[in-house]
Every structure is written in structure tokens, then in C-alpha cells.
Tab-separated table of C-alpha atoms in Angstrom:
chain	number	residue	atom	x	y	z
W	6	MET	CA	-89.176	-14.032	31.877
W	7	THR	CA	-88.943	-13.725	36.107
W	8	GLY	CA	-92.405	-11.842	36.503
W	9	ARG	CA	-89.544	-9.080	37.678
W	10	GLU	CA	-89.405	-6.085	35.882
W	11	ARG	CA	-88.050	-5.415	32.937
W	12	ASN	CA	-85.358	-2.108	32.825
W	13	ARG	CA	-85.733	-0.303	35.480
W	14	ARG	CA	-85.859	3.302	35.202
W	15	ILE	CA	-83.664	5.031	36.385
W	16	THR	CA	-84.908	8.349	36.953
W	17	ASP	CA	-83.354	9.492	40.342
W	18	LEU	CA	-79.526	11.157	40.273
W	19	GLY	CA	-79.287	9.552	44.547
W	20	THR	CA	-80.044	6.596	41.897
W	21	LEU	CA	-77.606	7.114	39.144
W	22	LYS	CA	-74.497	8.035	40.977
W	23	ALA	CA	-75.277	4.567	43.119
W	24	LEU	CA	-74.658	2.441	39.318
W	25	ALA	CA	-71.649	4.780	38.209
W	26	HIS	CA	-68.858	3.640	40.307
W	27	PRO	CA	-66.512	1.402	38.144
W	28	LEU	CA	-66.481	-1.395	41.104
W	29	ARG	CA	-70.628	-1.039	41.655
W	30	MET	CA	-70.679	-1.242	37.792
W	31	GLN	CA	-68.457	-4.999	37.138
W	32	LEU	CA	-69.900	-6.467	40.596
W	33	TYR	CA	-73.959	-5.079	38.509
W	34	ARG	CA	-72.495	-6.862	35.467
W	35	GLY	CA	-71.655	-10.307	37.387
W	36	LEU	CA	-74.657	-10.786	38.989
W	37	THR	CA	-75.926	-10.392	35.523
W	38	VAL	CA	-74.291	-13.223	34.753
W	39	ALA	CA	-73.905	-14.883	37.892
W	40	ARG	CA	-77.780	-14.639	38.669
W	41	VAL	CA	-77.223	-14.910	42.204
W	42	ALA	CA	-73.767	-14.561	44.277
W	43	THR	CA	-72.495	-14.789	47.000
W	44	ALA	CA	-70.046	-10.820	48.374
W	45	SER	CA	-67.022	-13.325	48.046
W	46	HIS	CA	-67.642	-15.295	44.346
W	47	LEU	CA	-68.250	-11.338	43.266
W	48	ALA	CA	-65.360	-10.709	44.920
W	49	ASP	CA	-62.841	-13.239	43.198
W	50	GLN	CA	-64.035	-12.099	40.070
W	51	VAL	CA	-62.902	-8.540	40.532
W	52	GLY	CA	-60.288	-8.911	42.195
W	53	GLU	CA	-60.723	-6.977	45.591
W	54	ALA	CA	-61.463	-7.781	49.426
W	55	VAL	CA	-65.155	-9.424	50.164
W	56	SER	CA	-65.188	-6.325	52.620
W	57	LEU	CA	-65.059	-3.366	49.886
W	58	VAL	CA	-67.631	-5.576	47.801
W	59	SER	CA	-70.022	-6.248	50.503
W	60	TYR	CA	-69.088	-2.313	51.148
W	61	HIS	CA	-70.367	-1.521	47.230
W	62	LEU	CA	-73.312	-4.050	47.273
W	63	ARG	CA	-75.137	-2.425	49.725
W	64	LYS	CA	-74.980	0.530	48.211
W	65	LEU	CA	-76.188	-1.171	45.204
W	66	ALA	CA	-78.744	-2.467	47.613
W	67	GLU	CA	-79.943	1.131	49.233
W	68	HIS	CA	-81.294	2.052	46.005
W	69	GLY	CA	-83.143	-0.433	45.100
W	70	LEU	CA	-80.510	-1.804	41.708
W	71	ILE	CA	-80.645	-5.251	44.017
W	72	GLU	CA	-81.376	-7.065	46.449
W	73	GLU	CA	-81.282	-10.642	48.840
W	74	ALA	CA	-81.548	-13.897	46.536
W	75	GLU	CA	-82.667	-16.804	48.515
W	76	PRO	CA	-79.947	-19.097	49.553
W	77	GLN	CA	-78.313	-21.284	47.220
W	78	SER	CA	-76.670	-23.392	50.538
W	79	ALA	CA	-76.551	-24.412	53.438
W	80	ASP	CA	-74.079	-21.997	55.003
W	81	GLY	CA	-76.165	-20.072	56.866
W	82	ARG	CA	-73.012	-17.446	56.748
W	83	GLU	CA	-73.815	-16.642	52.695
W	84	ARG	CA	-75.962	-13.814	52.161
W	85	TRP	CA	-76.997	-14.093	48.579
W	86	TRP	CA	-77.640	-11.179	45.647
W	87	ARG	CA	-79.589	-10.822	42.870
W	88	LEU	CA	-80.541	-7.811	40.706
W	89	SER	CA	-83.784	-6.885	41.737
W	90	SER	CA	-84.878	-6.087	38.588
W	91	ASP	CA	-84.115	-7.680	35.144
W	92	GLY	CA	-81.410	-4.655	33.961
W	93	VAL	CA	-82.587	-0.721	33.638
W	94	SER	CA	-82.172	2.119	31.744
W	95	ILE	CA	-81.105	5.570	31.949
W	96	ARG	CA	-82.891	8.301	29.635
W	97	ASP	CA	-81.570	11.342	28.965
W	98	GLU	CA	-85.091	12.815	29.406
W	99	ASP	CA	-85.321	12.397	33.217
W	100	PHE	CA	-82.071	14.186	33.815
W	101	ARG	CA	-81.681	17.693	32.006
W	102	ASP	CA	-84.487	19.827	33.370
W	103	ALA	CA	-80.980	21.005	35.898
W	104	PRO	CA	-77.947	21.337	35.024
W	105	GLU	CA	-76.116	18.683	37.887
W	106	LYS	CA	-77.328	16.092	36.661
W	107	ALA	CA	-77.241	16.613	32.739
W	108	ALA	CA	-74.438	16.845	33.644
W	109	ALA	CA	-73.831	13.155	35.961
W	110	HIS	CA	-75.716	12.436	33.387
W	111	THR	CA	-73.424	12.754	30.978
W	112	ALA	CA	-70.824	11.069	33.793
W	113	ALA	CA	-72.135	8.424	33.705
W	114	SER	CA	-72.868	7.256	29.997
W	115	ARG	CA	-69.138	8.381	29.236
W	116	LEU	CA	-68.205	5.159	31.868
W	117	PHE	CA	-70.210	3.362	30.884
W	118	ALA	CA	-69.533	3.304	27.000
W	119	GLU	CA	-65.472	3.607	28.396
W	120	ASP	CA	-66.521	0.342	30.445
W	121	ARG	CA	-67.789	-1.516	27.555
W	122	MET	CA	-65.212	0.098	25.300
W	123	ASP	CA	-63.427	-2.389	27.643
W	124	MET	CA	-65.185	-4.988	27.248
W	125	TYR	CA	-64.717	-5.019	23.468
W	126	ARG	CA	-60.783	-4.524	24.056
W	127	ARG	CA	-60.422	-7.156	26.482
W	128	TRP	CA	-62.299	-9.724	22.736
W	129	LEU	CA	-60.006	-8.501	20.515
W	130	ASP	CA	-56.828	-8.927	22.862
W	131	GLU	CA	-58.532	-12.249	24.022
W	132	ARG	CA	-59.986	-13.487	20.542
W	133	THR	CA	-57.277	-15.920	19.560
W	134	HIS	CA	-58.447	-18.208	22.122
W	135	TRP	CA	-61.696	-18.258	20.963
W	136	GLY	CA	-62.165	-20.289	18.475
W	137	ALA	CA	-62.695	-20.290	15.143
W	138	GLU	CA	-66.481	-20.695	15.551
W	139	TRP	CA	-66.623	-17.953	17.796
W	140	ASN	CA	-64.449	-15.400	15.440
W	141	ARG	CA	-66.892	-16.855	12.654
W	142	SER	CA	-69.598	-15.438	14.100
W	143	ALA	CA	-68.708	-12.387	16.249
W	144	GLU	CA	-69.234	-8.716	14.566
W	145	SER	CA	-68.325	-5.026	14.488
W	146	SER	CA	-69.896	-2.613	12.194
W	147	GLU	CA	-70.634	0.713	11.074
W	148	SER	CA	-73.584	1.458	9.515
W	149	ILE	CA	-75.082	4.842	8.178
W	150	LEU	CA	-78.151	5.770	8.145
W	151	ARG	CA	-80.701	9.121	7.170
W	152	LEU	CA	-83.146	8.666	9.407
W	153	THR	CA	-85.877	10.919	11.833
W	154	ALA	CA	-85.746	10.862	15.241
W	155	ASP	CA	-89.655	8.671	15.326
W	156	GLU	CA	-87.304	5.906	12.532
W	157	LEU	CA	-84.445	6.028	15.171
W	158	ALA	CA	-87.039	5.297	18.320
W	159	GLU	CA	-88.357	2.504	15.845
W	160	LEU	CA	-85.496	1.153	15.070
W	161	ASN	CA	-83.944	1.255	18.528
W	162	ALA	CA	-87.772	-0.510	19.638
W	163	GLU	CA	-87.216	-3.562	17.012
W	164	MET	CA	-83.634	-4.384	17.727
W	165	LEU	CA	-84.295	-4.323	21.745
W	166	ALA	CA	-87.780	-6.231	21.366
W	167	LEU	CA	-85.058	-8.852	19.271
W	168	LEU	CA	-82.361	-8.906	21.685
W	169	ARG	CA	-84.491	-9.548	24.549
W	170	ARG	CA	-86.695	-12.624	21.967
W	171	TYR	CA	-82.296	-13.730	21.861
W	172	GLU	CA	-82.278	-13.127	25.807
W	173	GLU	CA	-85.343	-15.252	26.522
W	174	ARG	CA	-84.448	-18.487	23.988
W	175	GLY	CA	-81.138	-18.540	26.766
W	176	ARG	CA	-83.173	-18.123	29.475
W	177	ALA	CA	-84.987	-20.690	28.943
W	178	ALA	CA	-82.523	-23.224	28.024
W	179	ASP	CA	-79.904	-21.869	31.423
W	180	ALA	CA	-83.673	-23.321	33.298
W	181	ALA	CA	-83.903	-26.134	31.263
W	182	GLY	CA	-80.173	-27.643	32.901
W	183	GLY	CA	-77.848	-24.422	31.079
W	184	ALA	CA	-74.804	-26.510	29.983
W	185	ASP	CA	-75.804	-29.627	30.716
W	186	VAL	CA	-78.652	-28.770	27.554
W	187	SER	CA	-77.063	-26.125	25.478
W	188	PRO	CA	-73.509	-27.223	25.010
W	189	GLY	CA	-70.911	-24.630	22.992
W	190	ARG	CA	-73.727	-21.479	24.926
W	191	GLU	CA	-71.530	-18.381	26.347
W	192	ASN	CA	-72.183	-14.899	28.193
W	193	VAL	CA	-71.929	-12.644	25.214
W	194	SER	CA	-72.221	-8.801	25.022
W	195	VAL	CA	-74.469	-6.606	21.823
W	196	HIS	CA	-72.945	-2.946	22.779
W	197	THR	CA	-75.162	-1.031	20.199
W	198	TYR	CA	-75.378	2.900	19.966
W	199	SER	CA	-77.059	4.679	17.648
W	200	PHE	CA	-77.172	9.274	17.546
W	201	PRO	CA	-77.286	11.944	15.394
W	202	PHE	CA	-74.487	12.888	13.855
W	203	ARG	CA	-73.365	15.547	11.269
W	204	ALA	CA	-70.432	16.093	9.502
């Protein structure tokens, strides 16, 4: 753990809308992976102009989603950024009290889901380049369970606790020296969706 807030809970419409923008989502993910980066580093990743990336980084910062980081080089002209928390959480209950808030939450959730599905599609297109070891380890599955709402909440809490354990293991390896200490470590995205449905 870094001592920062874990999964900052977004409860206001302005912050939700600030994050629910395709380019800002890419920049947020880029900072999640890089931990610290400049606008020019992120512009290279997303294929956009540095000025546009800088503008969107400032918008994320205005809503407290990112913050300035300690300089990572001697170049005083560079502005370094990092996440202000170890992730965010967005809950339906915080956006139910007005129709426009509920609509914005639904639109944002759809955008997040589409973005995650695009990541998975990219993996499907590129998996032949990853080799047998990664193809054997990657997983896609669906489980149909019969649960109560409380059991579903318990299941989600247990899955998040397990993911956090592995996240902390990766962070500890990075802190100890990164790829030099633990060769073969890559960024891994885990997407889970759990929801009720009627057949």
C-alpha cells in the first residue's frame, strides 16, 4: 500500500463526468500503469497532441482524480502526474436521487464497459504474439450462480480482497526492483461483472 486512499468513492456528477470521457479514461489508465508520467509520455501512448493531453490532465486534476507528482528528472519544465488515490469506486446508490444523475451513471457505466471490452478484444487480436505461457494463463469464463443479494455482495468482497492481495504482491516486486527482480511480470487486466438476470 502507498498510504493513499484506496478506491476513492466518486459521489458527485461533475467528477463522474470528468472521468467518463474516452481520452481521460485512457490517461487515467496510463497513469495507473506508469504510476507517474508527464503529458508528453502519455501523449505518445494515446497518439494525441501534448497540448490536448495536458488540458485533459488538468481537468482530471480539477476533480481530484490525479495530482502533481515529484519530478522524476532534472528538467524543471516537465510536469509529472500521478493518481491521487489507488483507484476509484462508483456506486449506483450515489446517483439514484435524480433522473439526470441516474442517466449519467448509466452512460458512464456503459462507456467503462465498452472501454474494457475494447481491451479484451485487443487481447484476442494480439494473443498469438504473447506465447503459450500467457495464453495458457489468461482466462475467460462465465458462471451462473443462484445467490441472494447479500451473498452476491459477499462474493464481490471476497474477489476484491483476493485481487488486492495480488496487486500488493506486484507492487512489492516493483518496489524491490521491478523487472530485474521478477522477470516475466506484465500488466494484467482483470474485469469482473456480477449482476442478477432473469431468464
